[in-house]
Amino acid sequence: QEASHRFALPTSGSGGAVKQENFVLSTSGTDQVKGVMTLQGDALCQADVNLKMPRNNQLLHFAFREDKQWKLQQIQDARNHVNQAIYLLMNRDVNYQFRTGLEVLKLMDAVMLQLSRARNRLTTPATLTLPEIASSGLTKMFTPALPPDILVNFYINLNKLCLTVYQLHVLQPSTTKNFKPAGGSVLHNPGAMFEFGSQRYEVSHVHKVECVVPWLNDALVFFTVSLQLCQQLKDKISIFSSYWNYRPY
């Protein structure tokens, strides 16, 4: 229940709208990329990104269009899984009596599966290929439009909201480099190559900035505690079942 409440994030009073929270994304030791994000539940509703180009120190600024917001599927999925765990526990009559330990063990296994999936959605970001990032709807979220040599990706990693900015170099047809398209990854390194449309690109610079989202940290703690409680109950039932089945001669 505590974990599910973290995902709801209501304002004061029941039934209120989900509150907006502003986060500054940065990393120590570099000012190449800075971002200010507004998170509202599972949606990034505002984003302002400043990017300093290393070639000429030109400063580029991009912001979400006012009519756009970006849904973070990881948060949506985690919330759905924890709500499903609660449903499994609550969808019985208040006077229902469990008949066997095995029945409780099966319920705990089902609940733990949902809790593990919820936690894994936050701890394991999706692996994407560079063409998948390039064709993502996220690229159409910004004004002014992103230049063709810039890619961006947002994702959740544990308790952090992460922004990755890729600067690209166009590979000329006459290049002597062996073209080896990169596979899927959470974070692509400089030198990664890919083909998009009729053009081949190489990643020249990668910038990752992030910030801690406190309520995601709380949710991860509650997932861990919930899983521990489920396991403790399973262990107790197994011990008592062994004792109950013991018949001395």
PDB file of C-alpha atoms in Angstrom:
ATOM      1  CA  GLN A   1       0.000   0.000   0.000  1.00  0.00           C
ATOM      2  CA  GLU A   2       2.800   2.422   0.866  1.00  0.00           C
ATOM      3  CA  ALA A   3       4.546   1.720  -2.447  1.00  0.00           C
ATOM      4  CA  SER A   4       1.337   2.276  -4.414  1.00  0.00           C
ATOM      5  CA  HIS A   5       0.756   5.591  -2.623  1.00  0.00           C
ATOM      6  CA  ARG A   6       4.141   6.833  -3.840  1.00  0.00           C
ATOM      7  CA  PHE A   7       3.036   6.406  -7.440  1.00  0.00           C
ATOM      8  CA  ALA A   8      -0.239   8.258  -6.878  1.00  0.00           C
ATOM      9  CA  LEU A   9       1.417  11.410  -5.511  1.00  0.00           C
ATOM     10  CA  PRO A  10      -1.863  13.216  -4.705  1.00  0.00           C
ATOM     11  CA  THR A  11      -1.974  16.864  -3.730  1.00  0.00           C
ATOM     12  CA  SER A  12      -3.512  17.864  -0.428  1.00  0.00           C
ATOM     13  CA  GLY A  13      -7.011  16.467  -0.100  1.00  0.00           C
ATOM     14  CA  SER A  14      -8.320  13.256  -1.582  1.00  0.00           C
ATOM     15  CA  GLY A  15      -8.909  13.087  -5.302  1.00  0.00           C
ATOM     16  CA  GLY A  16      -6.587  15.990  -6.050  1.00  0.00           C
ATOM     17  CA  ALA A  17      -4.579  16.199  -9.217  1.00  0.00           C
ATOM     18  CA  VAL A  18      -1.096  14.698  -9.278  1.00  0.00           C
ATOM     19  CA  LYS A  19       1.371  17.362  -8.232  1.00  0.00           C
ATOM     20  CA  GLN A  20       4.184  18.608 -10.443  1.00  0.00           C
ATOM     21  CA  GLU A  21       7.795  18.331  -9.307  1.00  0.00           C
ATOM     22  CA  ASN A  22      10.773  20.128 -10.820  1.00  0.00           C
ATOM     23  CA  PHE A  23      14.161  18.430 -11.058  1.00  0.00           C
ATOM     24  CA  VAL A  24      17.526  19.776 -12.177  1.00  0.00           C
ATOM     25  CA  LEU A  25      19.544  17.232 -14.153  1.00  0.00           C
ATOM     26  CA  SER A  26      23.291  17.670 -14.121  1.00  0.00           C
ATOM     27  CA  THR A  27      26.521  15.822 -13.522  1.00  0.00           C
ATOM     28  CA  SER A  28      29.645  16.843 -11.645  1.00  0.00           C
ATOM     29  CA  GLY A  29      32.702  17.848 -13.617  1.00  0.00           C
ATOM     30  CA  THR A  30      30.968  19.006 -16.805  1.00  0.00           C
ATOM     31  CA  ASP A  31      28.479  21.592 -17.929  1.00  0.00           C
ATOM     32  CA  GLN A  32      28.014  20.246 -21.451  1.00  0.00           C
ATOM     33  CA  VAL A  33      24.376  19.364 -20.755  1.00  0.00           C
ATOM     34  CA  LYS A  34      21.977  20.830 -18.223  1.00  0.00           C
ATOM     35  CA  GLY A  35      18.286  20.135 -17.959  1.00  0.00           C
ATOM     36  CA  VAL A  36      15.286  21.139 -15.898  1.00  0.00           C
ATOM     37  CA  MET A  37      12.466  18.576 -15.963  1.00  0.00           C
ATOM     38  CA  THR A  38       8.939  18.730 -14.603  1.00  0.00           C
ATOM     39  CA  LEU A  39       7.623  15.325 -13.568  1.00  0.00           C
ATOM     40  CA  GLN A  40       3.932  14.803 -12.929  1.00  0.00           C
ATOM     41  CA  GLY A  41       3.347  11.224 -11.807  1.00  0.00           C
ATOM     42  CA  ASP A  42       4.370   9.070 -14.776  1.00  0.00           C
ATOM     43  CA  ALA A  43       4.681  11.943 -17.264  1.00  0.00           C
ATOM     44  CA  LEU A  44       7.390  14.429 -18.112  1.00  0.00           C
ATOM     45  CA  CYS A  45       5.218  17.451 -18.809  1.00  0.00           C
ATOM     46  CA  GLN A  46       8.019  20.003 -19.276  1.00  0.00           C
ATOM     47  CA  ALA A  47      11.677  19.755 -20.247  1.00  0.00           C
ATOM     48  CA  ASP A  48      14.287  22.439 -20.877  1.00  0.00           C
ATOM     49  CA  VAL A  49      17.674  21.249 -22.112  1.00  0.00           C
ATOM     50  CA  ASN A  50      20.818  23.306 -22.718  1.00  0.00           C
ATOM     51  CA  LEU A  51      23.557  21.672 -24.762  1.00  0.00           C
ATOM     52  CA  LYS A  52      27.034  23.137 -25.269  1.00  0.00           C
ATOM     53  CA  MET A  53      28.500  21.856 -28.525  1.00  0.00           C
ATOM     54  CA  PRO A  54      32.136  20.782 -27.975  1.00  0.00           C
ATOM     55  CA  ARG A  55      33.277  21.798 -31.462  1.00  0.00           C
ATOM     56  CA  ASN A  56      32.529  25.523 -31.199  1.00  0.00           C
ATOM     57  CA  ASN A  57      31.044  25.961 -27.701  1.00  0.00           C
ATOM     58  CA  GLN A  58      27.758  26.945 -29.337  1.00  0.00           C
ATOM     59  CA  LEU A  59      24.902  26.767 -26.821  1.00  0.00           C
ATOM     60  CA  LEU A  60      21.738  25.040 -28.038  1.00  0.00           C
ATOM     61  CA  HIS A  61      18.445  25.180 -26.162  1.00  0.00           C
ATOM     62  CA  PHE A  62      15.510  22.796 -26.571  1.00  0.00           C
ATOM     63  CA  ALA A  63      12.211  22.628 -24.701  1.00  0.00           C
ATOM     64  CA  PHE A  64       9.099  20.467 -24.862  1.00  0.00           C
ATOM     65  CA  ARG A  65       6.326  21.863 -26.996  1.00  0.00           C
ATOM     66  CA  GLU A  66       3.525  23.189 -24.804  1.00  0.00           C
ATOM     67  CA  ASP A  67       1.054  20.666 -26.238  1.00  0.00           C
ATOM     68  CA  LYS A  68       3.303  17.670 -25.550  1.00  0.00           C
ATOM     69  CA  GLN A  69       4.236  15.483 -22.609  1.00  0.00           C
ATOM     70  CA  TRP A  70       6.272  12.289 -22.482  1.00  0.00           C
ATOM     71  CA  LYS A  71       4.933   9.242 -20.652  1.00  0.00           C
ATOM     72  CA  LEU A  72       7.540   7.215 -18.746  1.00  0.00           C
ATOM     73  CA  GLN A  73       6.435   3.647 -19.417  1.00  0.00           C
ATOM     74  CA  GLN A  74       8.627   2.263 -16.642  1.00  0.00           C
ATOM     75  CA  ILE A  75       6.701   4.202 -13.989  1.00  0.00           C
ATOM     76  CA  GLN A  76       3.358   3.240 -15.530  1.00  0.00           C
ATOM     77  CA  ASP A  77       4.290  -0.451 -15.563  1.00  0.00           C
ATOM     78  CA  ALA A  78       5.677  -0.442 -12.004  1.00  0.00           C
ATOM     79  CA  ARG A  79       2.494   1.190 -10.712  1.00  0.00           C
ATOM     80  CA  ASN A  80       0.323  -1.332 -12.575  1.00  0.00           C
ATOM     81  CA  HIS A  81       2.262  -4.275 -11.140  1.00  0.00           C
ATOM     82  CA  VAL A  82       2.045  -3.054  -7.534  1.00  0.00           C
ATOM     83  CA  ASN A  83      -1.675  -2.396  -7.962  1.00  0.00           C
ATOM     84  CA  GLN A  84      -2.092  -5.931  -9.299  1.00  0.00           C
ATOM     85  CA  ALA A  85      -0.286  -7.275  -6.209  1.00  0.00           C
ATOM     86  CA  ILE A  86      -2.735  -5.369  -3.996  1.00  0.00           C
ATOM     87  CA  TYR A  87      -5.681  -6.712  -6.003  1.00  0.00           C
ATOM     88  CA  LEU A  88      -4.462 -10.293  -5.507  1.00  0.00           C
ATOM     89  CA  LEU A  89      -4.419  -9.717  -1.747  1.00  0.00           C
ATOM     90  CA  MET A  90      -7.733  -7.880  -1.485  1.00  0.00           C
ATOM     91  CA  ASN A  91     -10.092  -9.617  -3.931  1.00  0.00           C
ATOM     92  CA  ARG A  92     -11.485 -12.023  -1.322  1.00  0.00           C
ATOM     93  CA  ASP A  93     -14.436 -11.671   0.969  1.00  0.00           C
ATOM     94  CA  VAL A  94     -13.505 -10.133   4.309  1.00  0.00           C
ATOM     95  CA  ASN A  95     -14.496 -13.361   6.089  1.00  0.00           C
ATOM     96  CA  TYR A  96     -12.589 -15.663   3.724  1.00  0.00           C
ATOM     97  CA  GLN A  97     -10.571 -18.355   5.503  1.00  0.00           C
ATOM     98  CA  PHE A  98      -7.541 -19.973   3.898  1.00  0.00           C
ATOM     99  CA  ARG A  99      -7.819 -23.758   4.118  1.00  0.00           C
ATOM    100  CA  THR A 100      -4.242 -24.891   3.526  1.00  0.00           C
ATOM    101  CA  GLY A 101      -0.721 -23.567   3.752  1.00  0.00           C
ATOM    102  CA  LEU A 102      -0.277 -24.414   0.074  1.00  0.00           C
ATOM    103  CA  GLU A 103      -3.063 -21.978  -0.800  1.00  0.00           C
ATOM    104  CA  VAL A 104      -1.212 -19.187   1.004  1.00  0.00           C
ATOM    105  CA  LEU A 105       2.100 -20.153  -0.626  1.00  0.00           C
ATOM    106  CA  LYS A 106       0.543 -19.903  -4.077  1.00  0.00           C
ATOM    107  CA  LEU A 107      -0.859 -16.471  -3.238  1.00  0.00           C
ATOM    108  CA  MET A 108       2.499 -15.256  -1.950  1.00  0.00           C
ATOM    109  CA  ASP A 109       4.218 -16.508  -5.117  1.00  0.00           C
ATOM    110  CA  ALA A 110       1.742 -14.586  -7.258  1.00  0.00           C
ATOM    111  CA  VAL A 111       2.122 -11.407  -5.173  1.00  0.00           C
ATOM    112  CA  MET A 112       5.925 -11.671  -5.154  1.00  0.00           C
ATOM    113  CA  LEU A 113       5.950 -12.077  -8.926  1.00  0.00           C
ATOM    114  CA  GLN A 114       4.094  -8.780  -9.351  1.00  0.00           C
ATOM    115  CA  LEU A 115       6.299  -6.998  -6.796  1.00  0.00           C
ATOM    116  CA  SER A 116       9.463  -8.305  -8.493  1.00  0.00           C
ATOM    117  CA  ARG A 117       8.205  -7.140 -11.873  1.00  0.00           C
ATOM    118  CA  ALA A 118       7.399  -3.717 -10.425  1.00  0.00           C
ATOM    119  CA  ARG A 119      10.885  -3.369  -8.977  1.00  0.00           C
ATOM    120  CA  ASN A 120      12.561  -4.689 -12.138  1.00  0.00           C
ATOM    121  CA  ARG A 121      10.807  -2.110 -14.301  1.00  0.00           C
ATOM    122  CA  LEU A 122      12.567   0.619 -12.314  1.00  0.00           C
ATOM    123  CA  THR A 123      15.930  -1.100 -11.963  1.00  0.00           C
ATOM    124  CA  THR A 124      16.228  -2.367 -15.556  1.00  0.00           C
ATOM    125  CA  PRO A 125      15.828   0.301 -18.255  1.00  0.00           C
ATOM    126  CA  ALA A 126      14.935  -0.853 -21.754  1.00  0.00           C
ATOM    127  CA  THR A 127      17.759  -1.595 -24.168  1.00  0.00           C
ATOM    128  CA  LEU A 128      17.233   0.378 -27.363  1.00  0.00           C
ATOM    129  CA  THR A 129      19.087   0.495 -30.639  1.00  0.00           C
ATOM    130  CA  LEU A 130      20.156   3.890 -31.937  1.00  0.00           C
ATOM    131  CA  PRO A 131      17.657   3.705 -34.858  1.00  0.00           C
ATOM    132  CA  GLU A 132      14.904   3.043 -32.292  1.00  0.00           C
ATOM    133  CA  ILE A 133      15.944   6.158 -30.369  1.00  0.00           C
ATOM    134  CA  ALA A 134      16.114   8.149 -33.608  1.00  0.00           C
ATOM    135  CA  SER A 135      12.602   7.081 -34.649  1.00  0.00           C
ATOM    136  CA  SER A 136      11.122   7.569 -31.166  1.00  0.00           C
ATOM    137  CA  GLY A 137       8.286  10.034 -30.718  1.00  0.00           C
ATOM    138  CA  LEU A 138      10.510  11.786 -28.172  1.00  0.00           C
ATOM    139  CA  THR A 139      12.464  13.375 -31.032  1.00  0.00           C
ATOM    140  CA  LYS A 140       9.308  15.243 -32.088  1.00  0.00           C
ATOM    141  CA  MET A 141       8.636  16.647 -28.617  1.00  0.00           C
ATOM    142  CA  PHE A 142      10.980  19.615 -28.805  1.00  0.00           C
ATOM    143  CA  THR A 143      10.887  23.163 -30.049  1.00  0.00           C
ATOM    144  CA  PRO A 144      12.962  24.156 -31.853  1.00  0.00           C
ATOM    145  CA  ALA A 145      13.203  20.759 -33.510  1.00  0.00           C
ATOM    146  CA  LEU A 146      16.255  18.682 -32.669  1.00  0.00           C
ATOM    147  CA  PRO A 147      18.958  18.881 -35.343  1.00  0.00           C
ATOM    148  CA  PRO A 148      19.605  15.629 -37.215  1.00  0.00           C
ATOM    149  CA  ASP A 149      22.935  15.118 -35.431  1.00  0.00           C
ATOM    150  CA  ILE A 150      21.389  15.108 -31.925  1.00  0.00           C
ATOM    151  CA  LEU A 151      19.516  12.226 -30.232  1.00  0.00           C
ATOM    152  CA  VAL A 152      18.002  12.241 -26.747  1.00  0.00           C
ATOM    153  CA  ASN A 153      16.580   9.557 -24.472  1.00  0.00           C
ATOM    154  CA  PHE A 154      14.867   9.688 -21.083  1.00  0.00           C
ATOM    155  CA  TYR A 155      14.595   6.693 -18.764  1.00  0.00           C
ATOM    156  CA  ILE A 156      14.390   5.623 -15.126  1.00  0.00           C
ATOM    157  CA  ASN A 157      17.323   3.798 -13.534  1.00  0.00           C
ATOM    158  CA  LEU A 158      16.636   2.731  -9.939  1.00  0.00           C
ATOM    159  CA  ASN A 159      15.616   5.957  -8.179  1.00  0.00           C
ATOM    160  CA  LYS A 160      16.986   8.319 -10.835  1.00  0.00           C
ATOM    161  CA  LEU A 161      15.536  10.171 -13.800  1.00  0.00           C
ATOM    162  CA  CYS A 162      18.167  10.049 -16.540  1.00  0.00           C
ATOM    163  CA  LEU A 163      18.670  12.044 -19.725  1.00  0.00           C
ATOM    164  CA  THR A 164      21.175  10.913 -22.348  1.00  0.00           C
ATOM    165  CA  VAL A 165      22.176  13.170 -25.220  1.00  0.00           C
ATOM    166  CA  TYR A 166      24.021  11.704 -28.211  1.00  0.00           C
ATOM    167  CA  GLN A 167      25.950  13.902 -30.630  1.00  0.00           C
ATOM    168  CA  LEU A 168      26.403  12.268 -34.014  1.00  0.00           C
ATOM    169  CA  HIS A 169      28.911  12.430 -36.821  1.00  0.00           C
ATOM    170  CA  VAL A 170      27.784  11.707 -40.367  1.00  0.00           C
ATOM    171  CA  LEU A 171      29.767   8.913 -41.993  1.00  0.00           C
ATOM    172  CA  GLN A 172      30.560   9.796 -45.584  1.00  0.00           C
ATOM    173  CA  PRO A 173      30.128   7.063 -48.224  1.00  0.00           C
ATOM    174  CA  SER A 174      33.855   7.274 -48.933  1.00  0.00           C
ATOM    175  CA  THR A 175      34.839   6.652 -45.318  1.00  0.00           C
ATOM    176  CA  THR A 176      37.414   3.954 -44.724  1.00  0.00           C
ATOM    177  CA  LYS A 177      35.817   2.869 -41.442  1.00  0.00           C
ATOM    178  CA  ASN A 178      34.320  -0.579 -41.273  1.00  0.00           C
ATOM    179  CA  PHE A 179      30.617  -0.020 -40.653  1.00  0.00           C
ATOM    180  CA  LYS A 180      29.368  -2.171 -37.768  1.00  0.00           C
ATOM    181  CA  PRO A 181      25.853  -1.257 -36.589  1.00  0.00           C
ATOM    182  CA  ALA A 182      25.501  -1.174 -32.788  1.00  0.00           C
ATOM    183  CA  GLY A 183      22.942  -3.426 -31.117  1.00  0.00           C
ATOM    184  CA  GLY A 184      20.546  -2.583 -28.306  1.00  0.00           C
ATOM    185  CA  SER A 185      21.883  -0.940 -25.153  1.00  0.00           C
ATOM    186  CA  VAL A 186      20.784   1.282 -22.289  1.00  0.00           C
ATOM    187  CA  LEU A 187      23.737   3.599 -22.950  1.00  0.00           C
ATOM    188  CA  HIS A 188      25.680   3.703 -26.237  1.00  0.00           C
ATOM    189  CA  ASN A 189      29.345   4.712 -26.184  1.00  0.00           C
ATOM    190  CA  PRO A 190      31.219   7.021 -28.550  1.00  0.00           C
ATOM    191  CA  GLY A 191      32.121   5.139 -31.705  1.00  0.00           C
ATOM    192  CA  ALA A 192      28.796   3.303 -31.932  1.00  0.00           C
ATOM    193  CA  MET A 193      27.478   3.288 -35.502  1.00  0.00           C
ATOM    194  CA  PHE A 194      24.019   3.007 -36.982  1.00  0.00           C
ATOM    195  CA  GLU A 195      22.053   3.602 -40.138  1.00  0.00           C
ATOM    196  CA  PHE A 196      18.888   5.673 -40.199  1.00  0.00           C
ATOM    197  CA  GLY A 197      17.036   6.522 -43.352  1.00  0.00           C
ATOM    198  CA  SER A 198      19.658   6.587 -46.071  1.00  0.00           C
ATOM    199  CA  GLN A 199      22.398   7.989 -43.846  1.00  0.00           C
ATOM    200  CA  ARG A 200      25.039   6.357 -41.679  1.00  0.00           C
ATOM    201  CA  TYR A 201      26.065   7.911 -38.386  1.00  0.00           C
ATOM    202  CA  GLU A 202      28.662   7.459 -35.666  1.00  0.00           C
ATOM    203  CA  VAL A 203      28.252   8.609 -32.066  1.00  0.00           C
ATOM    204  CA  SER A 204      30.914  11.249 -31.387  1.00  0.00           C
ATOM    205  CA  HIS A 205      29.946  12.419 -27.880  1.00  0.00           C
ATOM    206  CA  VAL A 206      27.682  11.072 -25.146  1.00  0.00           C
ATOM    207  CA  HIS A 207      26.353  13.149 -22.259  1.00  0.00           C
ATOM    208  CA  LYS A 208      24.369  11.643 -19.398  1.00  0.00           C
ATOM    209  CA  VAL A 209      22.764  13.750 -16.688  1.00  0.00           C
ATOM    210  CA  GLU A 210      20.498  12.547 -13.911  1.00  0.00           C
ATOM    211  CA  CYS A 211      18.777  13.394 -10.664  1.00  0.00           C
ATOM    212  CA  VAL A 212      17.319  11.452  -7.751  1.00  0.00           C
ATOM    213  CA  VAL A 213      13.508  11.245  -7.520  1.00  0.00           C
ATOM    214  CA  PRO A 214      12.877  10.763  -3.765  1.00  0.00           C
ATOM    215  CA  TRP A 215       9.499   9.027  -4.075  1.00  0.00           C
ATOM    216  CA  LEU A 216      10.960   6.454  -6.473  1.00  0.00           C
ATOM    217  CA  ASN A 217      13.587   5.713  -3.844  1.00  0.00           C
ATOM    218  CA  ASP A 218      10.796   5.224  -1.273  1.00  0.00           C
ATOM    219  CA  ALA A 219       8.930   2.881  -3.633  1.00  0.00           C
ATOM    220  CA  LEU A 220      12.013   0.708  -4.162  1.00  0.00           C
ATOM    221  CA  VAL A 221      12.496   0.425  -0.385  1.00  0.00           C
ATOM    222  CA  PHE A 222       8.854  -0.596   0.092  1.00  0.00           C
ATOM    223  CA  PHE A 223       9.129  -3.182  -2.709  1.00  0.00           C
ATOM    224  CA  THR A 224      12.105  -4.743  -0.931  1.00  0.00           C
ATOM    225  CA  VAL A 225      10.370  -4.752   2.456  1.00  0.00           C
ATOM    226  CA  SER A 226       7.189  -6.225   0.926  1.00  0.00           C
ATOM    227  CA  LEU A 227       9.125  -9.033  -0.754  1.00  0.00           C
ATOM    228  CA  GLN A 228      10.912  -9.790   2.530  1.00  0.00           C
ATOM    229  CA  LEU A 229       7.587  -9.992   4.404  1.00  0.00           C
ATOM    230  CA  CYS A 230       6.145 -12.332   1.777  1.00  0.00           C
ATOM    231  CA  GLN A 231       9.194 -14.577   2.012  1.00  0.00           C
ATOM    232  CA  GLN A 232       9.046 -14.604   5.820  1.00  0.00           C
ATOM    233  CA  LEU A 233       5.427 -15.735   5.669  1.00  0.00           C
ATOM    234  CA  LYS A 234       6.326 -18.468   3.185  1.00  0.00           C
ATOM    235  CA  ASP A 235       9.145 -19.657   5.447  1.00  0.00           C
ATOM    236  CA  LYS A 236       6.867 -19.798   8.492  1.00  0.00           C
ATOM    237  CA  ILE A 237       4.208 -21.756   6.619  1.00  0.00           C
ATOM    238  CA  SER A 238       6.808 -24.216   5.344  1.00  0.00           C
ATOM    239  CA  ILE A 239       8.125 -24.790   8.873  1.00  0.00           C
ATOM    240  CA  PHE A 240       4.671 -25.269  10.386  1.00  0.00           C
ATOM    241  CA  SER A 241       3.620 -27.513   7.498  1.00  0.00           C
ATOM    242  CA  SER A 242       6.607 -29.735   8.146  1.00  0.00           C
ATOM    243  CA  TYR A 243       5.746 -29.868  11.850  1.00  0.00           C
ATOM    244  CA  TRP A 244       2.069 -30.601  11.127  1.00  0.00           C
ATOM    245  CA  ASN A 245       2.953 -33.433   8.769  1.00  0.00           C
ATOM    246  CA  TYR A 246       5.353 -35.026  11.247  1.00  0.00           C
ATOM    247  CA  ARG A 247       3.803 -38.140  12.749  1.00  0.00           C
ATOM    248  CA  PRO A 248       5.935 -39.943  15.397  1.00  0.00           C
ATOM    249  CA  TYR A 249       5.440 -43.690  15.651  1.00  0.00           C
TER     250      TYR A 249
END
